[in-house]
Coordinates of N, CA and C in Angstrom, one line a residue:
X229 N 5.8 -15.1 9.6 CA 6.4 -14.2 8.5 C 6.0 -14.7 7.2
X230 N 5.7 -14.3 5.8 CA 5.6 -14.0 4.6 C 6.6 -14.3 4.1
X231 N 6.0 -14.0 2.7 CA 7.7 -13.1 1.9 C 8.6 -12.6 2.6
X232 N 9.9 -13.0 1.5 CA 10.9 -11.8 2.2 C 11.6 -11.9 1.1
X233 N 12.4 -10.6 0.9 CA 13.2 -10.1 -0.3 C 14.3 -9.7 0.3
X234 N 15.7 -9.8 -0.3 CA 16.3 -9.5 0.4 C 17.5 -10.3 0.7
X235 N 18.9 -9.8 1.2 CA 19.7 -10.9 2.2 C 20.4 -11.9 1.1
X236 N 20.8 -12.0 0.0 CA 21.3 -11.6 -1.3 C 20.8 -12.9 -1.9
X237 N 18.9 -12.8 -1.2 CA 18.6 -13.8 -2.6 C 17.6 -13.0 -3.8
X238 N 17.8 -12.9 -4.5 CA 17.3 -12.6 -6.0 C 16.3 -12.7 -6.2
X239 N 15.3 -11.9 -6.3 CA 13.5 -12.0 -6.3 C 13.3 -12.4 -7.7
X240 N 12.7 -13.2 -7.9 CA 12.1 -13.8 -9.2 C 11.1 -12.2 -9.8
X241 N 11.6 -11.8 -10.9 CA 11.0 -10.7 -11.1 C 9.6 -11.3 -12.5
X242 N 8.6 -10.9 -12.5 CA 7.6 -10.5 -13.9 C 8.0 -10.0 -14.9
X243 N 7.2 -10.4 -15.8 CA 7.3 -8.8 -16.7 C 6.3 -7.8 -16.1
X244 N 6.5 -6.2 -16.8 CA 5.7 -5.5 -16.7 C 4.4 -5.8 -17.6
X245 N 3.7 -6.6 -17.7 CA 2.9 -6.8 -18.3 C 1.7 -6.6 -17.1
X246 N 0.5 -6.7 -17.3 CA -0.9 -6.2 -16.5 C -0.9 -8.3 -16.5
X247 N -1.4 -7.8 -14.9 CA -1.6 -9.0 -14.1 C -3.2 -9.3 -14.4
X248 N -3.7 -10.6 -14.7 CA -5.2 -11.1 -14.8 C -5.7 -10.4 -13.8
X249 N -5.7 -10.4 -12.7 CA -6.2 -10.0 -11.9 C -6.8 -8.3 -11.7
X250 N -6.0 -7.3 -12.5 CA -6.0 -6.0 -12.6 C -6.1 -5.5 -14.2
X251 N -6.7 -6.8 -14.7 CA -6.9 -6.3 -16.6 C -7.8 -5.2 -16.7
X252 N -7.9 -4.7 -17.9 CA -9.1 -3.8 -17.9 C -10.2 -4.5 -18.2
X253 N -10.2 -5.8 -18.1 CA -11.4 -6.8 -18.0 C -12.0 -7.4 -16.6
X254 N -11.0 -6.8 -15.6 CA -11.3 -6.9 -14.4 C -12.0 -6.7 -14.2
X255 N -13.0 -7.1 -12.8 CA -13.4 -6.1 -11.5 C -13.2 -4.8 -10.9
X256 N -13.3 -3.8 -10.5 CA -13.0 -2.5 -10.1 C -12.3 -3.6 -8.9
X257 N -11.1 -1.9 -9.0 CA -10.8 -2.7 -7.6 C -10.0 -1.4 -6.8
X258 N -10.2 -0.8 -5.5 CA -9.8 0.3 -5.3 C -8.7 0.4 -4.3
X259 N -7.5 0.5 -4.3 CA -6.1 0.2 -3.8 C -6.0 1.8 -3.0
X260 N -5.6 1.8 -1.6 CA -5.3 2.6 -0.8 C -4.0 1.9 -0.4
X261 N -2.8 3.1 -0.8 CA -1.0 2.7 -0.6 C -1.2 3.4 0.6
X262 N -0.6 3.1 1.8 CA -0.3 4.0 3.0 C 1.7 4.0 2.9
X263 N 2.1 4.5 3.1 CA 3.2 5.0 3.1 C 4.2 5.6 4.3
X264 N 4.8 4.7 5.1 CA 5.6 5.3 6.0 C 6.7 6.1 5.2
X265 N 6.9 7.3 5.6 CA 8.3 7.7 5.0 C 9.0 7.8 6.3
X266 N 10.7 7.7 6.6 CA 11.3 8.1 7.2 C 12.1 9.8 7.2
X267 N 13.0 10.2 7.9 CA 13.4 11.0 7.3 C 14.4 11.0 6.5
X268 N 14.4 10.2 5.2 CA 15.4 9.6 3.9 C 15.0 10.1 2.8
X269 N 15.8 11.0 2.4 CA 15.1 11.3 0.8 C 15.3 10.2 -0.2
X270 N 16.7 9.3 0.0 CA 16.9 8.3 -0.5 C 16.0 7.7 -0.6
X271 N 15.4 7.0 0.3 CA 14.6 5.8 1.0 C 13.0 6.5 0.1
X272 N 12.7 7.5 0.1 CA 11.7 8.3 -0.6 C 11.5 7.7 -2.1
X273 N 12.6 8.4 -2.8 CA 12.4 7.6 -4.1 C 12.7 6.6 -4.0
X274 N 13.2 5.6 -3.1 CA 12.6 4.1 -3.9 C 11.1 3.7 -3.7
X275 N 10.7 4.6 -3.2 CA 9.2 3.8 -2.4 C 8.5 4.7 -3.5
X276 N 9.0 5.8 -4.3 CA 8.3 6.0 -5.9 C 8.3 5.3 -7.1
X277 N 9.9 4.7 -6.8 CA 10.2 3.7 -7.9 C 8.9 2.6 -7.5
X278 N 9.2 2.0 -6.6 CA 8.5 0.8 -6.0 C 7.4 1.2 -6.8
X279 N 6.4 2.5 -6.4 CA 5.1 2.8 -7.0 C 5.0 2.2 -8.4
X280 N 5.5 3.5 -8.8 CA 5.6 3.1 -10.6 C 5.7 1.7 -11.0
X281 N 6.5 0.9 -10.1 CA 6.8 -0.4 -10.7 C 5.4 -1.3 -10.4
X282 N 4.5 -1.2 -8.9 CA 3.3 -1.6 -9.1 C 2.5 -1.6 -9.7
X283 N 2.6 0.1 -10.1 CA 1.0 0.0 -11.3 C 1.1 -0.1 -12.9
X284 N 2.9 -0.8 -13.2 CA 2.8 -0.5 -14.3 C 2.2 -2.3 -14.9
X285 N 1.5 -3.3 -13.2 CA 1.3 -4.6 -13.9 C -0.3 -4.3 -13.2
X286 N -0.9 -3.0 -13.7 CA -2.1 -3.0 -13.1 C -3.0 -2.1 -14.1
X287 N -4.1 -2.5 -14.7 CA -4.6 -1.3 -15.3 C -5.6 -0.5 -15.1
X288 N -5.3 1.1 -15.1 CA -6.0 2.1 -14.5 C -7.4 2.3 -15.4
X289 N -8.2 2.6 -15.9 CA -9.3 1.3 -14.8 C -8.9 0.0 -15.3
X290 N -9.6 -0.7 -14.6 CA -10.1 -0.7 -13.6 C -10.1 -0.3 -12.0
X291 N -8.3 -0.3 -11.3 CA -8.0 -0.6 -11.0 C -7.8 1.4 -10.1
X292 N -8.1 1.6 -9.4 CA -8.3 3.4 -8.5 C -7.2 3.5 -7.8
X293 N -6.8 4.2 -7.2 CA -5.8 4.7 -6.2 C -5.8 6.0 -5.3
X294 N -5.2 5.5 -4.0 CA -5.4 6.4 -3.1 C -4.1 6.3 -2.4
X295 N -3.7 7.1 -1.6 CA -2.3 7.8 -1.2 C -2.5 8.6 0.2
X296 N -1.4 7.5 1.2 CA -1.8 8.4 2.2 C -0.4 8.2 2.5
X297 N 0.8 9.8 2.8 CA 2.0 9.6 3.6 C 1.7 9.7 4.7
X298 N 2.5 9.2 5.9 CA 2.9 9.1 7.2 C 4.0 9.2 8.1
X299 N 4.6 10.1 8.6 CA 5.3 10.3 10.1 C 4.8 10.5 11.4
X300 N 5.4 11.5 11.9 CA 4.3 11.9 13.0 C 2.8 11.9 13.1
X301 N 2.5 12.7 11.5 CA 1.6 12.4 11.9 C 0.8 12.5 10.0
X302 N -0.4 11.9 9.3 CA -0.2 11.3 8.4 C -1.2 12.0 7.3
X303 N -0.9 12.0 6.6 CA -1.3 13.5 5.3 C -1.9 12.3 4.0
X304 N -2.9 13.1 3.7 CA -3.6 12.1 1.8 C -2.9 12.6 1.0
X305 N -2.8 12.3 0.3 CA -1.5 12.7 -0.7 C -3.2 13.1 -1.7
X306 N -3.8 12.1 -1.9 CA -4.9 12.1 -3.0 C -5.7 10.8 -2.9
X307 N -6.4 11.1 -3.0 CA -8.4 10.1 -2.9 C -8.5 9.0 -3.9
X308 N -8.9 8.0 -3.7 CA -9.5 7.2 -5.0 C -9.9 7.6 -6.4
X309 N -10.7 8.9 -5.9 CA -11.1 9.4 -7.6 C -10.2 10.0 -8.5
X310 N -9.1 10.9 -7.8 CA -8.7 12.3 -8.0 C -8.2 11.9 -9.3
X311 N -7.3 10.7 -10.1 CA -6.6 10.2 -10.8 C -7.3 9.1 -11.6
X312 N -8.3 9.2 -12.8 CA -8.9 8.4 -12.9 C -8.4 7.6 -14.3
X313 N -7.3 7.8 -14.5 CA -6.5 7.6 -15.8 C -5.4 7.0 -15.6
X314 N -4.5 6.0 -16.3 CA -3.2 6.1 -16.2 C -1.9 7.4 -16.7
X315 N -2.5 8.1 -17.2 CA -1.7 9.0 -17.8 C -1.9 10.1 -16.5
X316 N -3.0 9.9 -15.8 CA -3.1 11.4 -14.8 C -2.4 10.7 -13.7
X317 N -2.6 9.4 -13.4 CA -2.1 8.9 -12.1 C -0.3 8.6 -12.1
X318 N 0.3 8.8 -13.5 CA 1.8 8.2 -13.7 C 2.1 9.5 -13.3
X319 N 1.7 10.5 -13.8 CA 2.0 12.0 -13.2 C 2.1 12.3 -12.3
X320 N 0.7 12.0 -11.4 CA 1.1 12.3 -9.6 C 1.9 11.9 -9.1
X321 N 2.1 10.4 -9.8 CA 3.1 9.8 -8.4 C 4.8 10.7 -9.1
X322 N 5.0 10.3 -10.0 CA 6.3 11.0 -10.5 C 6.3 12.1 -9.9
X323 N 4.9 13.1 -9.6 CA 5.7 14.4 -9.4 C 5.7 13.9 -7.8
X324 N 5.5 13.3 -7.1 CA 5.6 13.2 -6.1 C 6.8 14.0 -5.5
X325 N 6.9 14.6 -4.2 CA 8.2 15.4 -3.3 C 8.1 15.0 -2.2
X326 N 9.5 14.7 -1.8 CA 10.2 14.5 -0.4 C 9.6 15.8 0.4
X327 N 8.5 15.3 1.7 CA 9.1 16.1 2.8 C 9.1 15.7 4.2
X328 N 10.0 16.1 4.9 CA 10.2 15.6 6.5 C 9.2 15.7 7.1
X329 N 8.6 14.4 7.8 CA 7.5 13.8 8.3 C 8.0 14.0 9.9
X330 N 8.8 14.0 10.5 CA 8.8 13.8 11.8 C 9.8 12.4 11.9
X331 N 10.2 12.2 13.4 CA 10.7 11.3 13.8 C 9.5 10.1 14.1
X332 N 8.5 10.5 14.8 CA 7.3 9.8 15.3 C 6.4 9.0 14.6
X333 N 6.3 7.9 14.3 CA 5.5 7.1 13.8 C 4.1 6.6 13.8
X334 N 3.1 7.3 13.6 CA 1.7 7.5 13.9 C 1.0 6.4 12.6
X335 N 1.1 4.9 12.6 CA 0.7 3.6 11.6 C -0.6 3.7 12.3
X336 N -0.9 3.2 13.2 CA -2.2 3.8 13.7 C -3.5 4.8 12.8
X337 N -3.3 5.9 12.7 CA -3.4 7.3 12.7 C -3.6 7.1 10.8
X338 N -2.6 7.0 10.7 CA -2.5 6.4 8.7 C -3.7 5.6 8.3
X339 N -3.7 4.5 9.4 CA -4.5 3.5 8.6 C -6.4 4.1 8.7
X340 N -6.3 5.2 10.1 CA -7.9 5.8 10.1 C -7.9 6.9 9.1
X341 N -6.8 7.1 8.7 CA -7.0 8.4 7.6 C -7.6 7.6 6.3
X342 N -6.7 6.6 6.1 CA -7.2 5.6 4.7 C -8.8 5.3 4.6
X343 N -9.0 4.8 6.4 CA -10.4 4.6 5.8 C -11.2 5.3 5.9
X344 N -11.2 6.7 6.4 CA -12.3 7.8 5.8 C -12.0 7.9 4.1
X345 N -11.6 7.3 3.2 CA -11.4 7.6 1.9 C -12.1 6.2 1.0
X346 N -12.6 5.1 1.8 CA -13.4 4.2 1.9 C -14.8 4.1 1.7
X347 N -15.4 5.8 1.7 CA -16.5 5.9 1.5 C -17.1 6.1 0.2
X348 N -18.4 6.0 -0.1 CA -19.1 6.7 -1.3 C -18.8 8.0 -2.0
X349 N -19.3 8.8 -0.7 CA -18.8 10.6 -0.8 C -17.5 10.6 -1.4
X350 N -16.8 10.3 -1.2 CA -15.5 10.8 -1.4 C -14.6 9.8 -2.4
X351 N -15.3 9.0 -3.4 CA -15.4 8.8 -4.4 C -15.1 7.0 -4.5
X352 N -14.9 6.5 -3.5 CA -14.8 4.9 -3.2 C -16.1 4.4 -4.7
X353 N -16.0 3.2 -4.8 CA -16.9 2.5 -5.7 C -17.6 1.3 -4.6
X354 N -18.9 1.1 -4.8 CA -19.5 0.5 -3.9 C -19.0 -0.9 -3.9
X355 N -19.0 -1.0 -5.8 CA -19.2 -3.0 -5.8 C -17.8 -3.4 -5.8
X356 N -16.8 -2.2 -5.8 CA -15.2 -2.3 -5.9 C -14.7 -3.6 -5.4
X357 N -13.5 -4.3 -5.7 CA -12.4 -4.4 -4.4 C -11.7 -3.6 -3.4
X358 N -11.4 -3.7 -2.4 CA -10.8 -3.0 -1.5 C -9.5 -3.5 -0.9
X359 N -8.3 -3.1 -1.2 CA -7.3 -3.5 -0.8 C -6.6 -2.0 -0.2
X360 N -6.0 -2.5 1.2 CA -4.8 -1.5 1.9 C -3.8 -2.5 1.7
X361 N -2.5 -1.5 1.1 CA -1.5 -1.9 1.2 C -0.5 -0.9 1.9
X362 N 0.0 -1.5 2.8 CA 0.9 -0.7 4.2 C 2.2 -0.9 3.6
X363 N 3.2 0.0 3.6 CA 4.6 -0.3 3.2 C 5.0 1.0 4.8
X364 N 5.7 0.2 5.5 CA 6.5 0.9 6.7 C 7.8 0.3 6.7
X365 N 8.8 1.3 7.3 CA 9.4 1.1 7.8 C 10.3 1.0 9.3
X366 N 9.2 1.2 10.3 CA 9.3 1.4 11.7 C 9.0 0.1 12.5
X367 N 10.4 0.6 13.0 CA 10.3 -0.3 14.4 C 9.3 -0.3 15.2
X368 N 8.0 0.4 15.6 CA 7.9 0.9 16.5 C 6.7 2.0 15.9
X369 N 5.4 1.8 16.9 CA 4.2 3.4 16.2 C 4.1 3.8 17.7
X370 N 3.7 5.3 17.5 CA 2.8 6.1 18.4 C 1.7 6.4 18.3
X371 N 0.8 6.5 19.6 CA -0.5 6.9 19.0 C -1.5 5.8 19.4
X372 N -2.7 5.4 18.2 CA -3.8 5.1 18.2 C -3.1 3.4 17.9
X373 N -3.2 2.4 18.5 CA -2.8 1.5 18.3 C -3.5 0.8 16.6
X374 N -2.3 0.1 15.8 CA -2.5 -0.3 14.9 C -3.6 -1.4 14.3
X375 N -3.1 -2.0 15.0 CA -4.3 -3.4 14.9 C -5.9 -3.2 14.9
X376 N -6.5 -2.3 15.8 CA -8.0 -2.4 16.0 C -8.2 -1.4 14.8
X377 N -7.5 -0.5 14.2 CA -7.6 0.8 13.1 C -7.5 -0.1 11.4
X378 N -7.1 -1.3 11.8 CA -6.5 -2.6 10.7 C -8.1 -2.8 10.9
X379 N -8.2 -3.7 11.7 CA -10.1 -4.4 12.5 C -11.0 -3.7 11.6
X380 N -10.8 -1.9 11.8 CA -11.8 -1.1 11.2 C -12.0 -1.1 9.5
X381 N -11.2 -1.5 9.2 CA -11.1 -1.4 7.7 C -11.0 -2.4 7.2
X382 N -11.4 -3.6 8.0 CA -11.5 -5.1 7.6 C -13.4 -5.1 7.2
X383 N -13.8 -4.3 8.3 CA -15.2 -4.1 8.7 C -15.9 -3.6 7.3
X384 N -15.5 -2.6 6.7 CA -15.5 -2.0 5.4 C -15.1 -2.9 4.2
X385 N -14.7 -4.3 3.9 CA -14.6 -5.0 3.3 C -13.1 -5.2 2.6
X386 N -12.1 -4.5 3.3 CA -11.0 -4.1 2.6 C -9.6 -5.2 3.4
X387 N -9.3 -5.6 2.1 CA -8.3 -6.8 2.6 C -6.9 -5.8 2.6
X388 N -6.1 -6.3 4.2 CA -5.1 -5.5 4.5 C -4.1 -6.0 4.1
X389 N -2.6 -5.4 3.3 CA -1.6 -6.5 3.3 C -0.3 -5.4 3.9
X390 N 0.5 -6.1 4.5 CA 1.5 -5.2 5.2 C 2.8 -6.0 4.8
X391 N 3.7 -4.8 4.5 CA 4.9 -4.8 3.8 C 5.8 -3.9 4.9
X392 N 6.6 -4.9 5.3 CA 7.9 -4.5 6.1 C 9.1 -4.3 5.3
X393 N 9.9 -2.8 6.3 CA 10.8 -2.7 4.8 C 12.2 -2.5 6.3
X394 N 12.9 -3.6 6.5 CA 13.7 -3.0 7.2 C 13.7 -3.9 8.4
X395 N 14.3 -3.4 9.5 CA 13.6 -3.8 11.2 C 12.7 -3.6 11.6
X396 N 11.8 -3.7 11.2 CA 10.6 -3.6 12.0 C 9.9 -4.3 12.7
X397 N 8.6 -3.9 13.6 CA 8.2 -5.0 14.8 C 6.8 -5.9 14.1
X398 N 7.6 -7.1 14.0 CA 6.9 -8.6 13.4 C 5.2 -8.3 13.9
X399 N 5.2 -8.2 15.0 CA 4.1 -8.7 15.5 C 3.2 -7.5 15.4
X400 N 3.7 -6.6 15.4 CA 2.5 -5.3 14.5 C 1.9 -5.3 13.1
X401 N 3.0 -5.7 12.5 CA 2.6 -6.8 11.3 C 1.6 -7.7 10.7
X402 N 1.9 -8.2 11.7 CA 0.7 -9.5 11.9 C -0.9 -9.5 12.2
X403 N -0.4 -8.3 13.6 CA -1.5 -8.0 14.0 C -2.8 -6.4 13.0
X404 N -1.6 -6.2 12.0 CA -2.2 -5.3 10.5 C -2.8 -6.0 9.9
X405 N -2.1 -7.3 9.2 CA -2.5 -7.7 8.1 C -3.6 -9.0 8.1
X406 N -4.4 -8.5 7.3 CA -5.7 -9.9 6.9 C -5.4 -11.3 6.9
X407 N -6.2 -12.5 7.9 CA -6.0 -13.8 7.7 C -6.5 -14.5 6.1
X408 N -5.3 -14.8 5.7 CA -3.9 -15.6 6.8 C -2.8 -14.8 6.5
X409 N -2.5 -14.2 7.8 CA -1.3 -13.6 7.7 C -0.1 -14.0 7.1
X410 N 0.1 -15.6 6.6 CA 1.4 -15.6 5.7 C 1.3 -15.5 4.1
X411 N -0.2 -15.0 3.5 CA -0.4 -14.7 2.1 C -0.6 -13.3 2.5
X412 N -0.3 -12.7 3.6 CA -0.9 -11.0 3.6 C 0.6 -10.1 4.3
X413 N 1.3 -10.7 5.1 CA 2.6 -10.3 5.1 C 3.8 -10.3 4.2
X414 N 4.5 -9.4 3.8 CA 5.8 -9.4 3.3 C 6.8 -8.5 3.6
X415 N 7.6 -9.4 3.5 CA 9.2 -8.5 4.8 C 10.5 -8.2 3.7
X416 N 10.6 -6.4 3.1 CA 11.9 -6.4 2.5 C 12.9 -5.8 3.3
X417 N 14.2 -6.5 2.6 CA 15.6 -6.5 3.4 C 15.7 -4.7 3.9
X418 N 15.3 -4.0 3.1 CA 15.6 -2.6 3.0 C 15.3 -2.0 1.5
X419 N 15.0 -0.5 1.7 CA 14.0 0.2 0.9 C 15.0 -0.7 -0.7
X420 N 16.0 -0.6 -1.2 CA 16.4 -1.1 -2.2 C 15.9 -2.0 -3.1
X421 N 15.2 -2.9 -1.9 CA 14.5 -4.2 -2.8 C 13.1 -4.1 -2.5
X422 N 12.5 -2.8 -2.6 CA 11.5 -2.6 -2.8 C 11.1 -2.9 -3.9
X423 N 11.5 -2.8 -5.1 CA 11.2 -2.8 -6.3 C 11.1 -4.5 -6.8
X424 N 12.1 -4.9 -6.4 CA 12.0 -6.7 -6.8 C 11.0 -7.1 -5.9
X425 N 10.0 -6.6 -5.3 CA 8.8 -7.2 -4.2 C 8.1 -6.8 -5.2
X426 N 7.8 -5.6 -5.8 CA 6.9 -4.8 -6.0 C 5.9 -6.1 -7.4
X427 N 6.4 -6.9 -8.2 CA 5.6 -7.6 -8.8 C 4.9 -9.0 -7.7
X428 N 5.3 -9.3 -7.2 CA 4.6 -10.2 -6.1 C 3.7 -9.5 -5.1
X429 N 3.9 -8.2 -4.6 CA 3.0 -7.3 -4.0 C 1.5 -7.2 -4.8
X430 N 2.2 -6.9 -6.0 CA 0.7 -6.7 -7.4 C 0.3 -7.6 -7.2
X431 N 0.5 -9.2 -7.4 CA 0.1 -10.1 -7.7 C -1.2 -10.3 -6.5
X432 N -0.4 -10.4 -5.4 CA -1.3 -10.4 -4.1 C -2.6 -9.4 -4.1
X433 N -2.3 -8.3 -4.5 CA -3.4 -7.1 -4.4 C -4.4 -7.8 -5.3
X434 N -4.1 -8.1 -6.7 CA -5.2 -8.4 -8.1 C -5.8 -9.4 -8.0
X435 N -4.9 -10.5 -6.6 CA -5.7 -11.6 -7.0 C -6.8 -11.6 -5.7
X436 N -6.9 -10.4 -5.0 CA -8.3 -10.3 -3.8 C -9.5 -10.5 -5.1
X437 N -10.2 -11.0 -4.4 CA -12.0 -11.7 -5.2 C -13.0 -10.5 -5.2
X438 N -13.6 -10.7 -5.2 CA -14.7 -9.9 -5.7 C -15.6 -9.6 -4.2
X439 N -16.5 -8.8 -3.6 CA -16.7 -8.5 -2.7 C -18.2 -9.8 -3.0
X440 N -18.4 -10.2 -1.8 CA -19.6 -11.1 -1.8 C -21.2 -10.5 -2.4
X441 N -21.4 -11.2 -3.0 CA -23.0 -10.9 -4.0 C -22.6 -9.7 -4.6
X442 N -21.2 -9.7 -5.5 CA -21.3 -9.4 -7.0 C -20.1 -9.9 -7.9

């Protein structure tokens, strides 16, 4: 296991200030959020708060975003390119809307959606960074097993990091996230302390390196 927030200890919080790693002196660097939702409208907005509170230590550029929700079965919210501003990207996510996804957990299924969004065509940057960041909260996936769908998007140069929010199953975890799984795992108590993760999450994402020969 990772991090863990949560269980009434107090997360050392940042400021909102832009992380070295995500300056506009940075590297490109192109961040695919996958998103389990449950059926919680509560649990929904915090995982928007959470948003907003990541990208406000991150700067748009360099720094792209991509959006994929997930239940049953797992929807793009929006592409890497679609938001190429911070002023167009604070908007999406804000307007963001609750809707019931299903009981069924398709992590699997999410993570192959993400990396068709990985490409050129569809507005990826070649010399970019590539980071997936998985925020679930299931016990349990159906479907296309998680781990080799993790494999595939390792293959594409993209460092995986997986964020547990809840009970969920450790070892799917593990077997998501990029070695060494105790800098690429983190476990919060419940959606609440999403937001006191959410500066250590940044941190982790900004400080992935530069892709080899550039």
């Amino acid at each position: 296991m990772g991090l863990f927030y949560g269980g009434g200890w107090n997360a050392q919080h940042g400021s909102a200030s832009t992380l070295s790693g995500c300056s506009s002196s940075s590297a490109a660097l192109d961040l695919m959020l996958i998103v389990h939702e449950p059926q919680d409208e509560a649990y929904f907005k915090q995982v928007v708060n959470f948003t907003s509170t990541l990208l406000s230590h991150m700067a748009v550029p360099p720094v792209h975003l991509g959006m994929v929700r997930y239940g049953t079965r797992p929807a793009i919210e929006f592409g890497l390119a679609r938001f190429p501003t911070r002023s167009e990207l604070t908007a999406a996510v804000k307007g963001l809307t609750y809707t019931q996804r299903g009981s069924a957990v398709a992590t699997g299924s999410a993570l192959q959606s993400a990396r068709t969004l990985f490409f050129e065509e569809v507005g990826a940057r070649r010399a970019a960074r590539r980071v997936v960041l998985l925020i679930t909260s299931a016990s349990f996936s159906a479907g296309s097993i998680p781990g080799p769908e993790a494999d595939k998007l390792r293959r594409l140069g993209a460092r995986v990091i997986a964020c547990g929010v809840g009970k969920v199953n450790q070892k799917e975890l593990t077997d998501i996230a990029s070695s060494p799984q105790v800098d690429n795992v983190v476990n919060v108590a419940d959606g609440s302390h999403l937001s006191n993760a959410a500066h250590q999450l940044a941190e982790l994402v900004c400080s992935t390196p530069a892709p080899a020969g550039h």
